[in-house]
Short mmCIF file of C-alpha atoms and ligand atoms in Angstrom, two decimals:
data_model
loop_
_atom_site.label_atom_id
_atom_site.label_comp_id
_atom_site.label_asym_id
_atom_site.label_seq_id
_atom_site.Cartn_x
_atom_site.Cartn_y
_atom_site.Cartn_z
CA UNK A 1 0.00 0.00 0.00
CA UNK A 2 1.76 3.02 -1.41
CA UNK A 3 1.65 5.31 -3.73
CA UNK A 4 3.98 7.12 -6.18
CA UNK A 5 3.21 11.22 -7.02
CA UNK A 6 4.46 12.22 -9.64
CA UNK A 7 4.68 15.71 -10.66
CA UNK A 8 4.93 16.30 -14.61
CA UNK A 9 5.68 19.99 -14.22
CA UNK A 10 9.04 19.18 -12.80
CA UNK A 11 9.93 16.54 -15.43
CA UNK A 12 9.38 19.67 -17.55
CA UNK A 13 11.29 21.37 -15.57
CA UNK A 14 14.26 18.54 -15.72
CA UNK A 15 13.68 18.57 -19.62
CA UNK A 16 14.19 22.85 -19.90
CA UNK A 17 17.20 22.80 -17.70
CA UNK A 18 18.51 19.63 -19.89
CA UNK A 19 17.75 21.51 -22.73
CA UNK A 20 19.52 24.99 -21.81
CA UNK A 21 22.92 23.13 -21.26
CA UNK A 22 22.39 20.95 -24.99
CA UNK A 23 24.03 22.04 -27.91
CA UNK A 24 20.45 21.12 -30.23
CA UNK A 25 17.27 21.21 -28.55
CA UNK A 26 16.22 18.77 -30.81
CA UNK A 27 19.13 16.51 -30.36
CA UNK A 28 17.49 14.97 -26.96
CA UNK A 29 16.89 11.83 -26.53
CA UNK A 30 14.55 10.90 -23.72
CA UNK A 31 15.37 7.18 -22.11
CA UNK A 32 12.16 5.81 -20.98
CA UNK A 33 13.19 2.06 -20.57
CA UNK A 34 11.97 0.08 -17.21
CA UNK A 35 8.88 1.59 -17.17
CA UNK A 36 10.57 4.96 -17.45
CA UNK A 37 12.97 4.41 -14.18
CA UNK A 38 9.47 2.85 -12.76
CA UNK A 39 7.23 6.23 -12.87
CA UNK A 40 5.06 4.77 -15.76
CA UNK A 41 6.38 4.71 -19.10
CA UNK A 42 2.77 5.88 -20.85
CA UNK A 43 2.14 8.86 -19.09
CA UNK A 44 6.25 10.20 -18.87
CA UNK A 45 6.13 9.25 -22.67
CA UNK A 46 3.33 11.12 -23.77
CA UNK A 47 4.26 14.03 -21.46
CA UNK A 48 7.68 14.30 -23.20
CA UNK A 49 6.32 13.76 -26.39
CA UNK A 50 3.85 17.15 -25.70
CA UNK A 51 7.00 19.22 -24.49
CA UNK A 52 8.85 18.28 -28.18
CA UNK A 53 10.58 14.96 -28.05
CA UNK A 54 10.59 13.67 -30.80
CA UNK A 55 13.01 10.93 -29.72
CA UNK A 56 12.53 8.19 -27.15
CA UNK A 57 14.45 5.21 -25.80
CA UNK A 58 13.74 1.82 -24.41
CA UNK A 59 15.35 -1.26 -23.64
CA UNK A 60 13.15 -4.42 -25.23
CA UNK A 61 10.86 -4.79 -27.73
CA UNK A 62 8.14 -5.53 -25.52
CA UNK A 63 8.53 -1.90 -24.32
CA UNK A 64 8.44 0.21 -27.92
CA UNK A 65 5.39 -2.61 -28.88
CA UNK A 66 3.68 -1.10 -25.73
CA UNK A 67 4.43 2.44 -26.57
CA UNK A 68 2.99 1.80 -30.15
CA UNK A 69 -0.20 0.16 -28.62
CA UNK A 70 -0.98 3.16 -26.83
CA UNK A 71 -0.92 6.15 -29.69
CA UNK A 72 3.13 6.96 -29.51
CA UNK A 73 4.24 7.57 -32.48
CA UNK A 74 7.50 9.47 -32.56
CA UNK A 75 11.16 7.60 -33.03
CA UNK A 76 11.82 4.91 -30.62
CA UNK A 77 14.83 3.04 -30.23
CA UNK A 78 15.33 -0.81 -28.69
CA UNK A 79 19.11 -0.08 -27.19
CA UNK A 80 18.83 -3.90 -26.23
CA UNK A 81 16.78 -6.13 -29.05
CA UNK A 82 15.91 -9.50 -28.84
CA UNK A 83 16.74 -11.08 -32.14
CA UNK A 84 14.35 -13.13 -31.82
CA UNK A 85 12.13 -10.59 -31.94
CA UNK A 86 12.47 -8.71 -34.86
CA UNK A 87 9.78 -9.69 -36.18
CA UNK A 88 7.72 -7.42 -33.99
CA UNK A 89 9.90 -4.92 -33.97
CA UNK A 90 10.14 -4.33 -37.62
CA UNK A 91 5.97 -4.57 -37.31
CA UNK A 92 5.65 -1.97 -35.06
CA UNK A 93 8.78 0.33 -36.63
CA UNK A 94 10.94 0.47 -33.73
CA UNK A 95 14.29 1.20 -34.74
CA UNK A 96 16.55 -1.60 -33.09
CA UNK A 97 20.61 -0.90 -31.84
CA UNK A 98 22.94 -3.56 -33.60
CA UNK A 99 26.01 -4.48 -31.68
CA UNK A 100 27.88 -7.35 -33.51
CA UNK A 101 27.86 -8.70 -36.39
CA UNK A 102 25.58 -11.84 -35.89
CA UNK A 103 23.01 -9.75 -34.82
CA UNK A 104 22.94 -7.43 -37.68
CA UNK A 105 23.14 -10.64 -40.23
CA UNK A 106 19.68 -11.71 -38.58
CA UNK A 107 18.51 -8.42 -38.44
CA UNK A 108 19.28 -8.07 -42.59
CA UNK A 109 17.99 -11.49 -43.34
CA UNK A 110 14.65 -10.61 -41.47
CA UNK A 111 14.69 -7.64 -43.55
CA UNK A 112 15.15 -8.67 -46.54
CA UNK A 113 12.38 -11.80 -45.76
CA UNK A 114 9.93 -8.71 -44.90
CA UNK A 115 10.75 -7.11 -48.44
CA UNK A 116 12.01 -4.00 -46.47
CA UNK A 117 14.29 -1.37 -47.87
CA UNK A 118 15.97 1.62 -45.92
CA UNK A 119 15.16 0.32 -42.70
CA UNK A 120 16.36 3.03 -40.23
CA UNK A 121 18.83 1.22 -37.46
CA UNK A 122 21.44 2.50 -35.26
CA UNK A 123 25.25 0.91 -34.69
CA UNK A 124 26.66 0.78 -31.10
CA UNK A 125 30.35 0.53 -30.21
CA UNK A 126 32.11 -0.65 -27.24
CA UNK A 127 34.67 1.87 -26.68
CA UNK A 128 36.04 0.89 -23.30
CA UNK A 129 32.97 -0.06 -21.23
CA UNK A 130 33.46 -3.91 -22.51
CA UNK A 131 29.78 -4.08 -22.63
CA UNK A 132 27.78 -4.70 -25.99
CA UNK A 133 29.21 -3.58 -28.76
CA UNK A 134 31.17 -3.90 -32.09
CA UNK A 135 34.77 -2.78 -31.72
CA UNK A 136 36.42 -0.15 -33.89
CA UNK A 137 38.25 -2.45 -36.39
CA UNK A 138 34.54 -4.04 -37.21
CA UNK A 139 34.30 -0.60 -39.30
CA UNK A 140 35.12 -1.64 -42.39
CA UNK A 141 32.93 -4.91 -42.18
CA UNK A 142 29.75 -2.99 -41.11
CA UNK A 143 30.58 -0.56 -44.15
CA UNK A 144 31.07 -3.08 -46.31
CA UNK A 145 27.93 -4.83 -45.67
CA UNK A 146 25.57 -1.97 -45.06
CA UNK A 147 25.93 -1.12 -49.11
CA UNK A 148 23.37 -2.71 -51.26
CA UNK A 149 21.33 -3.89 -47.72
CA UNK A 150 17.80 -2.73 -47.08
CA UNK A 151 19.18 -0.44 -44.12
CA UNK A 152 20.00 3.03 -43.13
CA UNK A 153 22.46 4.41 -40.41
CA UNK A 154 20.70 6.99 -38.67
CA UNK A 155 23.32 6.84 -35.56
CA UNK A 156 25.93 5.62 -34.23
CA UNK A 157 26.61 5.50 -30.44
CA UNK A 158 28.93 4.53 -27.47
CA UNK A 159 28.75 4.53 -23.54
CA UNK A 160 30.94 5.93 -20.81
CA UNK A 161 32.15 3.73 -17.70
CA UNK A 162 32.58 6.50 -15.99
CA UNK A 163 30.63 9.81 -16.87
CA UNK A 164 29.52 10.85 -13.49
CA UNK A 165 33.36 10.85 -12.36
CA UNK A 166 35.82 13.82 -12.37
CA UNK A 167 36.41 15.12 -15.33
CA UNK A 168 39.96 13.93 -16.44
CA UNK A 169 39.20 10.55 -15.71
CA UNK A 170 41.71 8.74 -17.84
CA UNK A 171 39.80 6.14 -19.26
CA UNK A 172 37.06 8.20 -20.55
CA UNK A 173 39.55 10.21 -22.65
CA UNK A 174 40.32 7.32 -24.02
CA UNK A 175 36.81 6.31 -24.84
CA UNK A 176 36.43 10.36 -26.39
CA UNK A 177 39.44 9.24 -28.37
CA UNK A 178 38.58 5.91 -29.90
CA UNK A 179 34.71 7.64 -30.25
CA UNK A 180 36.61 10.39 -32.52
CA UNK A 181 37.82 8.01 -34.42
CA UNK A 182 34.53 6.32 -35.29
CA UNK A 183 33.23 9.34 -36.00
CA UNK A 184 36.05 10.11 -38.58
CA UNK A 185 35.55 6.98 -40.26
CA UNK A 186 31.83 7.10 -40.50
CA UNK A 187 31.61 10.48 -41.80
CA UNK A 188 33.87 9.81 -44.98
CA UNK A 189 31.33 6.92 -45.90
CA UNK A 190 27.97 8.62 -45.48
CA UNK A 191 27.99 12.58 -43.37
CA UNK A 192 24.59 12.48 -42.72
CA UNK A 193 24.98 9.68 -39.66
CA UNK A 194 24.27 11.39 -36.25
CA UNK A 195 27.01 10.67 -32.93
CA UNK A 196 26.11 10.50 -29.30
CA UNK A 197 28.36 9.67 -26.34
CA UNK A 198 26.43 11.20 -23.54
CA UNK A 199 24.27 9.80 -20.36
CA UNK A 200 22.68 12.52 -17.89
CA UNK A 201 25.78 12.83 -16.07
CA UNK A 202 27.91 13.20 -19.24
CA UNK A 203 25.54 16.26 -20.31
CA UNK A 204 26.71 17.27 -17.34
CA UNK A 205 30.21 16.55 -17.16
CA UNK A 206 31.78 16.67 -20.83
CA UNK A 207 29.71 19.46 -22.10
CA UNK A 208 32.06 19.37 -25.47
CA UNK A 209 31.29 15.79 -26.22
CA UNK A 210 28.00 16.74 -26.88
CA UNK A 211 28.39 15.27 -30.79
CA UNK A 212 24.72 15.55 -32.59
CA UNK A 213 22.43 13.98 -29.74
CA UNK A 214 22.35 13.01 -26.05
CA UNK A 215 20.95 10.52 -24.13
CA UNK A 216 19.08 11.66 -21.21
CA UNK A 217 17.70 9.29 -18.12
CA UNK A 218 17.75 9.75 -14.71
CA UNK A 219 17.93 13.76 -15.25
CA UNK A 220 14.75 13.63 -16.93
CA UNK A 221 13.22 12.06 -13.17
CA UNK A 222 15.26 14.55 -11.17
CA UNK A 223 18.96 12.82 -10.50
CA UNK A 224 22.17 13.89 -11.65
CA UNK A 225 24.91 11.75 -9.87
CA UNK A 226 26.19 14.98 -8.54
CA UNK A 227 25.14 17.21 -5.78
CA UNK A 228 26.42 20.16 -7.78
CA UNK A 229 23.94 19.44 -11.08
CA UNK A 230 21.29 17.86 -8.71
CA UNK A 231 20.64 21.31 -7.69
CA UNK A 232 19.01 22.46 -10.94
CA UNK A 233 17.08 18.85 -11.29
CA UNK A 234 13.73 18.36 -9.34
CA UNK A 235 13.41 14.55 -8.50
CA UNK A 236 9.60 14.27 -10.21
CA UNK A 237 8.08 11.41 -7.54
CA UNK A 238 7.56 10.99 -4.08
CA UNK A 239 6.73 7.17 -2.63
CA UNK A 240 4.67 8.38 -0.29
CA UNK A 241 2.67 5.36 2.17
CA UNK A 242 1.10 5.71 5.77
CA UNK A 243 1.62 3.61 9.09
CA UNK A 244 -1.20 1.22 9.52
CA UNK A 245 -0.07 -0.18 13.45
CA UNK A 246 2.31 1.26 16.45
CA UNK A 247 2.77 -1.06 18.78
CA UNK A 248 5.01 -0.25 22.06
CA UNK A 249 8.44 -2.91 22.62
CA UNK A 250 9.71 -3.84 25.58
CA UNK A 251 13.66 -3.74 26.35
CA UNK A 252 14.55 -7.23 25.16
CA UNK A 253 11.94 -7.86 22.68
CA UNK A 254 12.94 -8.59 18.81
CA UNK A 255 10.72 -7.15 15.67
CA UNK A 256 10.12 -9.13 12.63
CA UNK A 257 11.38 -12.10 10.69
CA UNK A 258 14.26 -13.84 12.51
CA UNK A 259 14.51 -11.99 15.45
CA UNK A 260 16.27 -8.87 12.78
CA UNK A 261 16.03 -6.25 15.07
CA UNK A 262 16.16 -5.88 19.19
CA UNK A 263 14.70 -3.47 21.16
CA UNK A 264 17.74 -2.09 23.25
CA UNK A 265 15.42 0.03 25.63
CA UNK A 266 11.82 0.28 25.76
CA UNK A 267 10.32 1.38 22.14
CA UNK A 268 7.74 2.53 20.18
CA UNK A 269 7.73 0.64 16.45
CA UNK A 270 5.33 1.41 13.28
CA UNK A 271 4.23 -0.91 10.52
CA UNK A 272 4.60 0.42 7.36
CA UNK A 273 3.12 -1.74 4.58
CA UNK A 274 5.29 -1.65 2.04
CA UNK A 275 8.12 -4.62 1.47
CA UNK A 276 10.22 -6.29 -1.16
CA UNK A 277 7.38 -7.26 -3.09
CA UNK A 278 6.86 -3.34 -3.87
CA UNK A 279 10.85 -3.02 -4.32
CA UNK A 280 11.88 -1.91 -1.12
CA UNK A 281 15.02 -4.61 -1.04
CA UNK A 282 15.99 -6.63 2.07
CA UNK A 283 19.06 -5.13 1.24
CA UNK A 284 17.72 -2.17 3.48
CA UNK A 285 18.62 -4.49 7.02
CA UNK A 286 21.10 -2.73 9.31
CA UNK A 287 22.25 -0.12 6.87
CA UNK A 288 20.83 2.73 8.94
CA UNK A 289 18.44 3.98 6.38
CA UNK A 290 15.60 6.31 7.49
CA UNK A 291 12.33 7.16 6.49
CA UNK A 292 10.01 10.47 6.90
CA UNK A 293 7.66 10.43 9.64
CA UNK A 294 6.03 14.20 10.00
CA UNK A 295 9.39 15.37 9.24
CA UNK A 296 11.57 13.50 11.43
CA UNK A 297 13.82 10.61 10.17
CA UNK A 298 12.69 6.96 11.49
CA UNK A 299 15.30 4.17 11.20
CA UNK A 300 13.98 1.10 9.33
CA UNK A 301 14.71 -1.84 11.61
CA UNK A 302 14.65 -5.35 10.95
CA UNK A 303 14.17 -7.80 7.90
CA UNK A 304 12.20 -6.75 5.49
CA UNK A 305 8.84 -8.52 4.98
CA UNK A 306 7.08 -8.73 1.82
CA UNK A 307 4.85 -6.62 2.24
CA UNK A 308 5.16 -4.98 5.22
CA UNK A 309 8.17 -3.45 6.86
CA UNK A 310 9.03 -1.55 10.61
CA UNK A 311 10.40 1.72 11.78
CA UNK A 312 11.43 2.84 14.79
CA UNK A 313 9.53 6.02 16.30
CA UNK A 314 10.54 5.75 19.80
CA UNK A 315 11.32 9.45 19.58
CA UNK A 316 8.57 10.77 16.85
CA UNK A 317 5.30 12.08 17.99
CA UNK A 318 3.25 10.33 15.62
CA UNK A 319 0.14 7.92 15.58
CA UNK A 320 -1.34 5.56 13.13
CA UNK A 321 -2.41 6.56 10.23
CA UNK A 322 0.13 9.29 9.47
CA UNK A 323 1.50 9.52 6.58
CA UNK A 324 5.26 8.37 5.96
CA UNK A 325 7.37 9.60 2.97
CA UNK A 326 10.20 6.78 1.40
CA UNK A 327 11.30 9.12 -0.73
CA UNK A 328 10.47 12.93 -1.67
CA UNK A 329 11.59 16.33 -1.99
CA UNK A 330 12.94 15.96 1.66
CA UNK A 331 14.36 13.09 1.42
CA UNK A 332 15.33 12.39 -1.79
CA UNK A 333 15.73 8.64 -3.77
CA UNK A 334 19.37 9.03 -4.09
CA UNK A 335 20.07 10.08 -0.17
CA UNK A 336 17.70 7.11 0.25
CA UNK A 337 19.55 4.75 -1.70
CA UNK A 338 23.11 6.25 -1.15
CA UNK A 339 22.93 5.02 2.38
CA UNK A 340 21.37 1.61 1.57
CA UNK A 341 24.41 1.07 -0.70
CA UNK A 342 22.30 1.18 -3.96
CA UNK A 343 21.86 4.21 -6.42
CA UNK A 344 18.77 6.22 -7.27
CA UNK A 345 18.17 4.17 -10.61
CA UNK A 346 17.95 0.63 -8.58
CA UNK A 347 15.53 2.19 -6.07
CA UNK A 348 13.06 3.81 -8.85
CA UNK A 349 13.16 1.45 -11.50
CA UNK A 350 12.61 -1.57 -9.24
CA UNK A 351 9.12 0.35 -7.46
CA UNK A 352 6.64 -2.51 -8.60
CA UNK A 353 3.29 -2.43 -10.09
CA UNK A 354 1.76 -2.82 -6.74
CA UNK A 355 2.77 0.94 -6.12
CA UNK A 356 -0.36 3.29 -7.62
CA UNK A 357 1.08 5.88 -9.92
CA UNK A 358 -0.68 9.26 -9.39
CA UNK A 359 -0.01 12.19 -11.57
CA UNK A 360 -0.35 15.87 -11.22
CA UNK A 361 -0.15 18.64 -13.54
C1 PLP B 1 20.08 3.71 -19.67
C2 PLP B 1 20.94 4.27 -20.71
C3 PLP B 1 21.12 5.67 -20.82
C4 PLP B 1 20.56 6.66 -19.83
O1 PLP B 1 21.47 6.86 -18.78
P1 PLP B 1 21.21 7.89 -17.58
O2 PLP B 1 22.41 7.78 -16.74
O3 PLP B 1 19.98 7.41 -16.89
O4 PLP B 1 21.02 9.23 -18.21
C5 PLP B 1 21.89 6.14 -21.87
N1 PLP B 1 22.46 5.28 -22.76
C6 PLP B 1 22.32 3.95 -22.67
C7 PLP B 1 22.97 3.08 -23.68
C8 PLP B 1 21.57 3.39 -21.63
O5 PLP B 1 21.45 2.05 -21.54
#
């Protein structure tokens, strides 16, 4: 029992600011993959799509399919397609991200089964992350094969490691270099092929790297990797729930699933009924992470439950019913997750359906 508010004006308030430090407005793309970092990938979609985008991002198929379903018709990319389903995503025009070569031999032979010509795609390269990718000497063989196949190059792309680190981190350089180098290549076979390098916190930190387009993520929901940037970012949701039982603990007494927690002193404990089911991770034992109770922090204690986990108000004036903010303008997800070990992007994206998106305007 919880629910998510999410406030649309400051995701247009993330996109402006994202905008004002872009070389090309238009050169945004908007990352809406896992359920837009969990705060609903319909209604962030559509909202973005109203404020200009006219590019958006997912990870599967199964998310552009669902974007298509539902009346979204701009440019949407698959950065991670299924091969094995190509089928649908040539059938719903999603435009998928080929990283090797046996991928983009089943992509072409799909194509050319579908009688398709100039089917737009775009060409990732692992530069240094050692993630997906083709490598820089596949250049000539992806040249060589994209002439006289039903396919066009609208992009090609890499990925930092490290782009919310300081800004002469060494291997990122060398990722700029090799990057350059693609470029180079590229644009003496066909100059009309668009670069990007950049996550959020590469807008941020390697301004010049900008190329043609950006990818943009957790800034659009608020979160910058970076105290500094996160002060021009609004974080757009609030997991906001309510305590549903207090019950008082004697010195001595434990609270929840194998004995987690121990009352050192006499205590007052609330249940709060959210648990891992909703994606609030055992992972939260013993790290010392607190929640909002009318503005004061409460400790979660214990194991977490599935559904159901405890604070400790010993020292909150509170009573049941009240309402408890997770996360919030207060309190935001990344101060949350910082001190449960995690990062703001585990914590948002992993809020399950269970949670009841609610937006405002
Ligand atoms: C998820 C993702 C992004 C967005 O990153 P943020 O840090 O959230 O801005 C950009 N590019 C790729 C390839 C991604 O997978």
């Amino acid at each position: 029992m919880g629910r998510l508010n999410i406030y649309l004006n400051r995701l247009e308030h993330n996109l402006n600011f994202i905008k004002s430090i872009s070389q090309d407005e238009d050169g945004l793309i908007a990352v809406v993959k896992a359920n837009a970092y969990g705060h609903g990938i319909l209604e962030i979609s559509k909202k973005l799509v109203s404020l200009g985008i006219s590019r958006l991002s997912v990870a599967s198929v199964s998310e552009g399919i669902l974007l298509r379903k539902n009346g979204v018709n701009c440019n949407i990319m698959v950065f991670y397609p299924d091969p094995f389903e190509f089928h649908d995503l040539v059938n719903y025009s999603l435009e998928p991200v080929i990283y090797s070569k046996e991928v983009f031999n089943r992509f072409i032979k799909l194509l050319l089964s579908k009688m398709k010509s100039e089917y737009s795609l775009h060409i990732k390269f692992n530069t240094g992350l050692n993630r997906l990718g083709f490598k820089y000497k596949d250049i000539d063989w992806i040249i060589q094969n994209i002439q006289n196949s039903p396919v066009k190059i609208l992009s090609v792309y890499s990925h930092l490691a490290a782009s919310e680190d300081e800004k002469n981190n060494l291997n990122t350089k060398k990722q700029i270099k090799i990057f350059d180098k693609i470029q180079k290549k590229f644009y003496a076979y066909n100059s009309e092929i668009k670069y990007h390098l950049l996550n959020s916190s590469g807008i941020f930190n390697y301004p010049e790297n900008q190329y043609d387009w950006v990818r943009a993520g957790i800034s659009l929901y608020g979160y910058s990797n970076n105290p500094i940037w996160d002060k021009n970012l609004l974080p757009i949701a609030e997991l906001i729930t309510k305590i549903i039982q207090i019950h008082e603990i004697k010195k001595g007494e434990s609270v929840g699933y194998n004995n987690g927690w121990s009352a050192k002193k006499q205590s007052r404990i609330a249940i709060i009924p959210l648990g891992h089911a909703d994606g609030i991770g055992r992972y939260l034992k013993d790290k010392n992470v607190s929640v909002l109770v009318n503005k004061k922090k409460a400790p979660i204690i214990g194991n977490i439950c599935m559904d159901i986990f405890m604070i400790d108000v010993t020292d909150i004036n509170c009573k049941e019913f009240d309402e408890v903010t997770i996360f919030g303008k207060e309190n935001p997800a990344n101060v949350f997750a910082e001190s449960a070990g995690t990062i703001s992007y585990e914590i948002l994206s992993s809020l399950s359906n269970r949670i009841k998106r609610i937006y405002f305007s």
